[in-house]
Structure formats: structure tokens, C-alpha cells
Short mmCIF file of C-alpha atoms in Angstrom, two decimals:
data_model
loop_
_atom_site.label_atom_id
_atom_site.label_comp_id
_atom_site.label_asym_id
_atom_site.label_seq_id
_atom_site.Cartn_x
_atom_site.Cartn_y
_atom_site.Cartn_z
CA UNK A 1 41.71 -48.69 49.31
CA UNK A 2 41.59 -46.41 52.37
CA UNK A 3 43.07 -47.59 55.66
CA UNK A 4 40.51 -49.18 57.92
CA UNK A 5 40.03 -51.22 61.08
CA UNK A 6 37.58 -54.10 60.82
CA UNK A 7 36.03 -55.86 63.80
CA UNK A 8 32.84 -57.83 64.08
CA UNK A 9 32.52 -59.84 67.25
CA UNK A 10 28.84 -60.75 66.97
CA UNK A 11 28.35 -64.47 67.45
CA UNK A 12 25.59 -65.77 65.18
CA UNK A 13 23.32 -68.72 65.88
CA UNK A 14 21.58 -69.34 62.57
CA UNK A 15 18.73 -71.77 62.01
CA UNK A 16 15.62 -73.38 63.44
CA UNK A 17 16.86 -75.00 66.62
CA UNK A 18 19.25 -72.54 68.22
CA UNK A 19 17.14 -71.05 71.02
CA UNK A 20 18.51 -73.64 73.44
CA UNK A 21 21.76 -71.65 73.47
CA UNK A 22 20.13 -68.45 74.66
CA UNK A 23 20.52 -69.07 78.38
CA UNK A 24 24.19 -70.00 78.13
CA UNK A 25 24.96 -66.75 76.30
CA UNK A 26 22.97 -64.67 78.78
CA UNK A 27 24.66 -66.26 81.80
CA UNK A 28 28.08 -65.20 80.53
CA UNK A 29 27.15 -61.68 81.67
CA UNK A 30 24.77 -62.24 84.59
CA UNK A 31 21.40 -63.58 85.62
CA UNK A 32 19.23 -60.50 85.04
CA UNK A 33 17.96 -59.53 81.61
CA UNK A 34 15.71 -56.91 80.04
CA UNK A 35 13.64 -58.31 77.17
CA UNK A 36 12.31 -55.66 74.79
CA UNK A 37 9.71 -56.19 72.09
CA UNK A 38 8.02 -54.00 69.50
CA UNK A 39 4.25 -53.58 69.71
CA UNK A 40 1.80 -56.03 71.23
CA UNK A 41 1.86 -58.74 68.55
CA UNK A 42 5.15 -60.44 69.46
CA UNK A 43 4.05 -61.00 73.04
CA UNK A 44 1.21 -63.18 71.72
CA UNK A 45 3.47 -65.41 69.62
CA UNK A 46 4.87 -68.84 70.56
CA UNK A 47 8.36 -67.40 70.04
CA UNK A 48 8.01 -64.96 72.91
CA UNK A 49 6.80 -67.62 75.31
CA UNK A 50 9.66 -69.90 74.25
CA UNK A 51 12.13 -67.10 74.98
CA UNK A 52 10.66 -66.53 78.43
CA UNK A 53 10.61 -70.26 79.20
CA UNK A 54 14.22 -70.68 78.09
CA UNK A 55 15.33 -67.83 80.34
CA UNK A 56 13.23 -68.51 83.42
CA UNK A 57 13.87 -72.26 83.42
CA UNK A 58 17.56 -71.44 83.78
CA UNK A 59 17.03 -69.13 86.77
CA UNK A 60 17.44 -65.92 84.79
CA UNK A 61 15.36 -63.05 86.17
CA UNK A 62 13.40 -61.39 83.37
CA UNK A 63 12.29 -57.77 83.17
CA UNK A 64 10.17 -56.66 80.24
CA UNK A 65 9.93 -53.56 78.06
CA UNK A 66 7.04 -53.61 75.59
CA UNK A 67 5.64 -51.41 72.85
CA UNK A 68 8.89 -50.22 71.27
CA UNK A 69 7.80 -47.95 68.42
CA UNK A 70 8.69 -48.46 64.70
CA UNK A 71 10.87 -45.34 65.06
CA UNK A 72 12.00 -45.97 68.66
CA UNK A 73 11.43 -42.93 70.82
CA UNK A 74 13.99 -41.51 73.19
CA UNK A 75 11.37 -41.66 75.94
CA UNK A 76 11.03 -45.42 75.45
CA UNK A 77 14.82 -45.80 75.62
CA UNK A 78 14.85 -43.83 78.86
CA UNK A 79 12.13 -46.09 80.24
CA UNK A 80 14.35 -49.07 79.57
CA UNK A 81 17.36 -47.33 81.12
CA UNK A 82 15.39 -46.75 84.31
CA UNK A 83 14.53 -50.46 84.54
CA UNK A 84 18.15 -51.49 83.96
CA UNK A 85 19.68 -49.09 86.46
CA UNK A 86 17.14 -49.78 89.19
CA UNK A 87 17.48 -53.56 88.90
CA UNK A 88 21.17 -54.09 88.15
CA UNK A 89 20.49 -55.67 84.77
CA UNK A 90 23.51 -56.97 82.84
CA UNK A 91 22.02 -57.94 79.45
CA UNK A 92 19.36 -56.60 77.10
CA UNK A 93 17.59 -58.83 74.58
CA UNK A 94 15.75 -57.41 71.58
CA UNK A 95 13.02 -59.59 70.07
CA UNK A 96 11.66 -57.86 66.99
CA UNK A 97 12.77 -55.68 64.12
CA UNK A 98 15.57 -53.18 63.74
CA UNK A 99 13.78 -50.55 65.79
CA UNK A 100 13.64 -52.84 68.80
CA UNK A 101 17.32 -53.75 68.38
CA UNK A 102 18.28 -50.07 68.04
CA UNK A 103 16.28 -49.26 71.15
CA UNK A 104 18.18 -51.94 73.10
CA UNK A 105 21.52 -50.62 71.89
CA UNK A 106 20.64 -47.16 73.15
CA UNK A 107 19.44 -48.58 76.46
CA UNK A 108 22.62 -50.62 76.86
CA UNK A 109 24.91 -47.63 76.33
CA UNK A 110 22.94 -45.16 78.43
CA UNK A 111 22.65 -47.62 81.31
CA UNK A 112 26.42 -47.54 81.82
CA UNK A 113 26.71 -43.77 81.47
CA UNK A 114 26.24 -41.02 84.06
CA UNK A 115 22.96 -39.84 82.53
CA UNK A 116 19.48 -41.34 82.37
CA UNK A 117 18.71 -39.65 79.04
CA UNK A 118 19.89 -41.15 75.74
CA UNK A 119 19.75 -37.73 74.12
CA UNK A 120 22.62 -36.55 76.31
CA UNK A 121 24.73 -39.22 74.58
CA UNK A 122 23.44 -38.24 71.13
CA UNK A 123 24.30 -34.56 71.69
CA UNK A 124 27.61 -35.30 73.39
CA UNK A 125 26.53 -33.86 76.74
CA UNK A 126 27.44 -37.14 78.43
CA UNK A 127 30.22 -39.54 77.49
CA UNK A 128 29.92 -43.29 77.03
CA UNK A 129 32.50 -45.95 76.34
CA UNK A 130 30.87 -49.22 77.31
CA UNK A 131 27.44 -50.84 77.21
CA UNK A 132 25.49 -53.70 78.69
CA UNK A 133 25.65 -56.93 76.71
CA UNK A 134 23.20 -56.88 73.79
CA UNK A 135 21.55 -59.94 72.27
CA UNK A 136 19.48 -59.56 69.10
CA UNK A 137 16.72 -61.81 67.85
CA UNK A 138 15.41 -60.25 64.62
CA UNK A 139 11.95 -61.24 63.43
CA UNK A 140 12.21 -59.53 60.05
CA UNK A 141 14.92 -59.32 57.37
CA UNK A 142 15.56 -55.61 57.08
CA UNK A 143 17.93 -53.30 58.91
CA UNK A 144 20.82 -55.62 59.71
CA UNK A 145 21.05 -53.95 63.12
CA UNK A 146 21.75 -57.36 64.66
CA UNK A 147 25.38 -57.22 63.48
CA UNK A 148 26.20 -53.53 63.21
CA UNK A 149 27.47 -50.94 65.68
CA UNK A 150 25.02 -48.07 65.40
CA UNK A 151 21.46 -47.15 66.32
CA UNK A 152 18.93 -44.51 65.33
CA UNK A 153 16.49 -43.03 67.84
CA UNK A 154 13.64 -40.54 67.37
CA UNK A 155 13.38 -37.54 69.67
CA UNK A 156 9.67 -36.74 69.51
CA UNK A 157 10.10 -33.50 71.44
CA UNK A 158 12.59 -32.10 68.92
CA UNK A 159 11.17 -33.86 65.86
CA UNK A 160 14.51 -35.37 64.79
CA UNK A 161 16.11 -38.79 64.36
CA UNK A 162 19.72 -39.35 65.32
CA UNK A 163 21.78 -41.88 67.21
CA UNK A 164 25.10 -43.14 68.47
CA UNK A 165 27.79 -45.32 66.99
CA UNK A 166 30.45 -47.46 68.62
CA UNK A 167 31.84 -50.96 68.89
CA UNK A 168 30.42 -51.38 72.40
CA UNK A 169 26.85 -51.49 71.06
CA UNK A 170 27.50 -54.14 68.45
CA UNK A 171 25.42 -57.10 69.68
CA UNK A 172 27.38 -59.83 71.43
CA UNK A 173 25.10 -62.51 70.00
CA UNK A 174 22.44 -62.71 67.29
CA UNK A 175 19.87 -65.48 66.93
CA UNK A 176 18.77 -65.66 63.29
CA UNK A 177 15.91 -68.10 62.85
CA UNK A 178 14.24 -67.76 59.43
CA UNK A 179 11.06 -69.38 60.75
CA UNK A 180 10.58 -66.33 63.00
CA UNK A 181 10.04 -64.28 59.83
CA UNK A 182 7.38 -66.54 58.29
CA UNK A 183 4.48 -64.51 59.68
CA UNK A 184 5.79 -61.12 58.54
CA UNK A 185 3.11 -59.69 56.17
CA UNK A 186 3.91 -59.25 52.48
CA UNK A 187 4.01 -55.46 52.78
CA UNK A 188 6.53 -55.46 55.63
CA UNK A 189 8.59 -58.19 53.94
CA UNK A 190 8.79 -56.04 50.80
CA UNK A 191 9.69 -52.87 52.69
CA UNK A 192 12.32 -54.68 54.74
CA UNK A 193 13.86 -56.24 51.65
CA UNK A 194 14.10 -52.93 49.85
CA UNK A 195 15.74 -51.40 52.90
CA UNK A 196 18.44 -54.08 52.56
CA UNK A 197 19.02 -53.03 48.95
CA UNK A 198 19.31 -49.37 49.94
CA UNK A 199 21.87 -50.15 52.64
CA UNK A 200 23.95 -51.70 49.89
CA UNK A 201 23.36 -48.76 47.52
CA UNK A 202 24.33 -46.19 50.15
CA UNK A 203 27.26 -47.91 51.81
CA UNK A 204 29.16 -49.27 48.84
CA UNK A 205 27.45 -49.57 45.46
CA UNK A 206 26.59 -45.93 44.71
CA UNK A 207 29.41 -44.12 46.47
CA UNK A 208 31.76 -41.30 45.54
CA UNK A 209 34.81 -43.51 45.80
CA UNK A 210 36.92 -45.96 43.88
CA UNK A 211 35.23 -49.35 43.61
CA UNK A 212 37.33 -51.88 45.53
CA UNK A 213 36.78 -55.20 43.72
CA UNK A 214 36.33 -57.50 46.70
CA UNK A 215 33.69 -55.52 48.59
CA UNK A 216 32.03 -54.18 45.44
CA UNK A 217 31.57 -57.61 43.90
CA UNK A 218 30.21 -58.98 47.17
CA UNK A 219 27.72 -56.09 47.34
CA UNK A 220 26.62 -56.66 43.76
CA UNK A 221 26.05 -60.34 44.49
CA UNK A 222 24.04 -59.44 47.58
CA UNK A 223 21.91 -57.02 45.55
CA UNK A 224 21.25 -59.65 42.89
CA UNK A 225 20.41 -62.19 45.56
CA UNK A 226 17.90 -59.92 47.29
CA UNK A 227 16.41 -58.93 43.94
CA UNK A 228 15.69 -62.59 43.11
CA UNK A 229 14.80 -63.97 46.55
CA UNK A 230 12.63 -61.15 47.89
CA UNK A 231 9.69 -61.79 45.53
CA UNK A 232 9.80 -65.48 46.47
CA UNK A 233 9.67 -64.62 50.18
CA UNK A 234 6.67 -62.39 49.52
CA UNK A 235 4.74 -64.96 47.48
CA UNK A 236 5.78 -67.98 49.56
CA UNK A 237 6.07 -66.69 53.14
CA UNK A 238 7.07 -70.11 54.52
CA UNK A 239 9.74 -70.77 51.90
CA UNK A 240 12.60 -71.47 54.28
CA UNK A 241 15.43 -70.96 51.79
CA UNK A 242 14.12 -67.61 50.59
CA UNK A 243 13.49 -66.36 54.13
CA UNK A 244 16.88 -67.64 55.29
CA UNK A 245 18.67 -65.97 52.39
CA UNK A 246 16.95 -62.65 53.08
CA UNK A 247 17.76 -62.78 56.80
CA UNK A 248 21.44 -63.51 56.19
CA UNK A 249 21.66 -60.89 53.43
CA UNK A 250 20.28 -58.25 55.80
CA UNK A 251 23.08 -58.96 58.27
CA UNK A 252 25.80 -58.83 55.63
CA UNK A 253 24.52 -55.61 54.14
CA UNK A 254 25.43 -53.73 57.30
CA UNK A 255 27.91 -55.77 59.35
CA UNK A 256 30.88 -53.48 58.48
CA UNK A 257 32.56 -55.81 55.97
CA UNK A 258 31.05 -54.22 52.86
CA UNK A 259 31.89 -50.71 54.05
CA UNK A 260 35.53 -51.41 54.95
CA UNK A 261 37.77 -48.85 53.28
CA UNK A 262 34.94 -46.52 52.22
CA UNK A 263 34.24 -42.98 53.34
CA UNK A 264 30.88 -41.73 52.16
CA UNK A 265 27.61 -40.10 53.13
CA UNK A 266 24.46 -42.21 52.89
CA UNK A 267 22.49 -40.11 50.45
CA UNK A 268 19.33 -42.20 50.09
CA UNK A 269 18.97 -42.61 53.84
CA UNK A 270 19.50 -38.87 54.30
CA UNK A 271 16.83 -38.10 51.72
CA UNK A 272 14.42 -40.62 53.21
CA UNK A 273 12.63 -38.43 55.70
CA UNK A 274 9.15 -39.62 54.71
CA UNK A 275 9.03 -42.14 57.55
CA UNK A 276 9.96 -39.85 60.44
CA UNK A 277 7.92 -36.89 59.14
CA UNK A 278 4.82 -38.66 57.86
CA UNK A 279 4.74 -41.83 59.98
CA UNK A 280 5.51 -44.22 57.14
CA UNK A 281 7.47 -47.47 57.03
CA UNK A 282 11.11 -46.61 56.32
CA UNK A 283 11.48 -49.10 53.45
CA UNK A 284 8.39 -47.68 51.72
CA UNK A 285 9.90 -44.20 51.78
CA UNK A 286 13.07 -45.58 50.20
CA UNK A 287 11.07 -47.45 47.55
CA UNK A 288 9.26 -44.27 46.52
CA UNK A 289 12.44 -42.23 46.54
CA UNK A 290 15.18 -44.37 44.98
CA UNK A 291 14.15 -44.54 41.29
CA UNK A 292 13.37 -40.78 41.31
CA UNK A 293 16.78 -40.01 42.80
CA UNK A 294 18.46 -42.13 40.14
CA UNK A 295 16.56 -40.45 37.30
CA UNK A 296 17.27 -37.00 38.71
CA UNK A 297 20.99 -37.74 38.73
CA UNK A 298 21.01 -39.38 35.31
CA UNK A 299 19.18 -36.46 33.69
CA UNK A 300 21.87 -34.05 34.93
CA UNK A 301 25.12 -35.92 35.37
CA UNK A 302 26.57 -38.26 32.76
CA UNK A 303 29.21 -39.51 35.20
CA UNK A 304 26.60 -41.84 36.74
CA UNK A 305 25.85 -43.61 33.44
CA UNK A 306 28.38 -46.41 33.87
CA UNK A 307 27.29 -47.22 37.42
CA UNK A 308 23.58 -47.22 36.61
CA UNK A 309 24.08 -49.27 33.45
CA UNK A 310 26.11 -51.88 35.32
CA UNK A 311 23.39 -52.07 37.97
CA UNK A 312 20.82 -52.61 35.23
CA UNK A 313 22.74 -55.42 33.54
CA UNK A 314 24.18 -57.21 36.56
CA UNK A 315 21.33 -56.81 39.06
CA UNK A 316 18.11 -56.05 37.18
CA UNK A 317 18.77 -58.26 34.10
CA UNK A 318 18.54 -55.39 31.62
CA UNK A 319 19.97 -56.27 28.19
CA UNK A 320 23.33 -54.63 27.60
CA UNK A 321 24.14 -52.47 24.58
CA UNK A 322 26.69 -49.95 23.40
CA UNK A 323 24.32 -47.12 24.32
CA UNK A 324 25.09 -47.10 28.04
CA UNK A 325 22.86 -44.13 28.78
CA UNK A 326 19.88 -45.96 27.32
CA UNK A 327 20.80 -49.00 29.42
CA UNK A 328 20.97 -46.77 32.50
CA UNK A 329 17.47 -45.44 31.88
CA UNK A 330 16.20 -48.98 31.38
CA UNK A 331 17.78 -49.91 34.71
CA UNK A 332 15.76 -47.23 36.46
CA UNK A 333 12.58 -48.35 34.69
CA UNK A 334 13.30 -51.96 35.68
CA UNK A 335 13.79 -50.97 39.32
CA UNK A 336 10.53 -49.01 39.38
CA UNK A 337 8.69 -51.94 37.78
CA UNK A 338 10.23 -54.31 40.30
CA UNK A 339 9.01 -52.13 43.18
CA UNK A 340 5.52 -51.71 41.73
CA UNK A 341 4.79 -55.12 40.22
CA UNK A 342 6.91 -57.62 42.14
CA UNK A 343 6.97 -55.95 45.56
CA UNK A 344 3.48 -54.46 45.17
CA UNK A 345 4.53 -51.19 46.77
CA UNK A 346 3.38 -47.66 45.92
CA UNK A 347 5.82 -45.68 43.79
CA UNK A 348 4.44 -42.16 44.30
CA UNK A 349 3.46 -40.19 47.39
CA UNK A 350 0.06 -39.40 45.87
CA UNK A 351 -0.82 -43.10 45.95
CA UNK A 352 -0.80 -42.99 49.74
CA UNK A 353 -2.43 -39.58 50.09
CA UNK A 354 0.67 -37.46 50.73
CA UNK A 355 1.48 -34.03 49.30
CA UNK A 356 4.26 -31.43 49.47
CA UNK A 357 3.16 -29.82 52.73
CA UNK A 358 6.06 -31.32 54.72
CA UNK A 359 8.88 -30.77 52.22
CA UNK A 360 10.50 -27.92 54.20
CA UNK A 361 10.63 -30.09 57.29
CA UNK A 362 11.99 -33.05 55.33
CA UNK A 363 14.82 -31.00 53.81
CA UNK A 364 15.79 -29.57 57.20
CA UNK A 365 15.91 -33.04 58.73
CA UNK A 366 17.83 -34.52 55.81
CA UNK A 367 20.58 -31.92 55.90
CA UNK A 368 20.86 -31.39 59.69
CA UNK A 369 21.26 -27.66 59.11
CA UNK A 370 23.90 -28.01 56.36
CA UNK A 371 23.59 -26.76 52.78
CA UNK A 372 24.10 -30.14 51.12
CA UNK A 373 25.83 -33.52 51.18
CA UNK A 374 29.32 -32.90 49.72
CA UNK A 375 30.67 -36.44 50.27
CA UNK A 376 27.66 -38.34 48.99
CA UNK A 377 27.55 -40.30 45.73
CA UNK A 378 26.90 -37.04 43.90
CA UNK A 379 26.78 -33.75 45.83
CA UNK A 380 23.25 -32.38 46.15
CA UNK A 381 22.05 -28.96 47.29
CA UNK A 382 18.86 -27.98 49.08
CA UNK A 383 17.29 -27.16 45.74
CA UNK A 384 18.16 -30.64 44.46
CA UNK A 385 16.46 -32.16 47.51
CA UNK A 386 13.26 -30.22 46.83
CA UNK A 387 13.34 -31.23 43.16
CA UNK A 388 13.73 -34.94 44.00
CA UNK A 389 10.89 -34.78 46.53
CA UNK A 390 8.66 -33.16 43.88
CA UNK A 391 9.41 -36.05 41.53
CA UNK A 392 8.09 -38.38 44.25
CA UNK A 393 4.63 -36.75 44.24
#
């Protein structure tokens, strides 16, 4: 196992009746807060009004930032920074999905830097070491951003997605209430759940590294859990146990524990440039991509057979046999069937009216100007990227 430093200081309030603790956590840092939400829907929900009531009834001055985009834009971050700097805000609260939480992380870091533009931090033109206190209140089980130390922001002027990473932007507190996810539509629930699985694939399960038993077995259990509970959450949106399990699994998929000791490149998330290029939901892009990526590797590289076969048997309930390659192919088929039949998601780009017209742009974004991903699960070249995208058509 490689040397590593592990730290996760996020305090989690999990359950139905934890909102009463919000004001006491906010007041540890000050009495002014920026509350950010994604879109217009959340502002119409009882949850949002409860949040405002909890804050204002405890003499906390509230400033609001609405309409955070699904791929949060750098201009929206800068809007939030302006509010924070002009009003001496000490805490930012994200109520929404991973995009809203990522936006708040970027706001928190930029607000304590010498610049008003998040992209100066992304490009290293301005330094940052600290951030305003961040509180996360996720309303969907997906990114796990509520317990991790990174964020991804879209620069619409340059047409790229990038971000910053550092312990200072790990949320101080996360409020995880499964009932807040009850109203998430089936499509978004499915996409969010598959995103959880791909975090686990990319960060530990399919990595070019020795499998360390503790983390690897935890990851495999998380994958199996999501695989079984996600369809229940889709079919029974108010099933508390299923929603609770998904919400907690999302946090553990990306809270740094499962990645401790690993050095890798996240290949699936690099390949997944459908969402930023074609305005799709991130999890849908991953769902279309992942089985094709697996088949592409298996057709060309027998060293993946053991990993894919184990995934099939231990996660997808494929029957084991001595012919491990056959088991590996069945694992891929089982995953594609799971996505199509149990998650009810498209499995080809053509199903949602997309073609190959953006492939050049997608490859450029995926590789950030490099020729490939040498430290990923299996090294891939530009040509490999094009071939995998063609399989997705």
C-alpha cells in the first residue's frame, strides 16, 4: 500500500430530524451566510423555507444565490464571490445536488483569495490556502461532494470543465436527510446512482494498482449495495431505507477513505465528456459509456479478464465458471441490461438523438491536450478514445 495521509473532518447529521442543528453549526463561524440553490424548484419546496426559518429565527442574516447550473458556471461562482466579499459572509450553505455543492466550494475558496475570479485559482494565477466554512445539504444521492475535498466548475467562455482540490474546501458539516431525496424523479435518481458506481469504478475498483484488501472489499460491498438498492429507490421513491442507503453510499464513494493509498487517473470520468459538450446529465453519459469501455478493453486486453469476471460474480450476480473470459463478457452484458431494464436509461447516443459531430471536441476535453491517460486502469490513446465513442453511437 502506498503512503498516504487521511483526513475527513466533515461532521455528518444523518436522518429526518437534524435541521434543528443547522443554526448552531452556522454560528460557530459567524452570523452571515450565503445560501445557494440549483434551479428554481428547490426554492418552492418546504425544505427551503424550513432552512430559511431555521436561520432567520436564530438571527442569522441570509443572502441568497439561485439558479446554480447542473454544470456550475464560473460566472455563477464569481457572482457568489461578489456577494460574499461585499457583505463579509463567513459561511456558505449549498442546498441541492453536487453541482450546487461544488459551486459553494469554489465560492468559499475564491472569497478568501486575492482574486474575484475562480478561474484564476483553477489556472494557478492566484493562490489560495483557506476557504469560508462550507455546509452541504444534498437533495440527491449522487456525487458525494458533501464529504470530499474537490470541485468541478465549467468555464463557458473556454468550453472546459476543471476545478480545485484541497482540504480547506471539504465541507465542515453535511446534513443528510433521505426524505429530501424522495421527490427526485426516477431518471435523476438513476443517473445519480450510476454516478456513484462510476466513482467507485474509477477511484478503486478498476485501477492500475495492487488491490488493497480493506478498501477494495469495502468498495465491492458499496457497489453491490448500490446495485441492489438503486432499483428499489427508483420504483419506490419514498422507501426510506433505500433512499438512506443510497445517500450514505454516495458519501462513502468519495470521502477519501476508499482512495487512500491509491494513485490513479479516473478514466471513465475523463472519457465522460458527453455532459459538458452536449448538455446531458453526467450520470447518463457514464451509463452510455461504461459498458462500451469495458467491452473495448476486454476485446483487446486479457489482463482485465479477472477484474471484470469478479465484478460480474460479486456485484452483478453472474454465475461463475472456469471460463473467466466468458464470465467477464456476461458481466458486461449484465451491466448493460441493468442500465437499460432496471434503471430505464438509454444505452446508446442514437437513442437520444446524438451523433459523432462533437467527438473531436470530446477527445480534446478528455485528454486536456495530452496524448493519452498513462496512469489509468489501462492506458488509452486518442485513437482508443475515438473508438470507444464510436461504440457509444
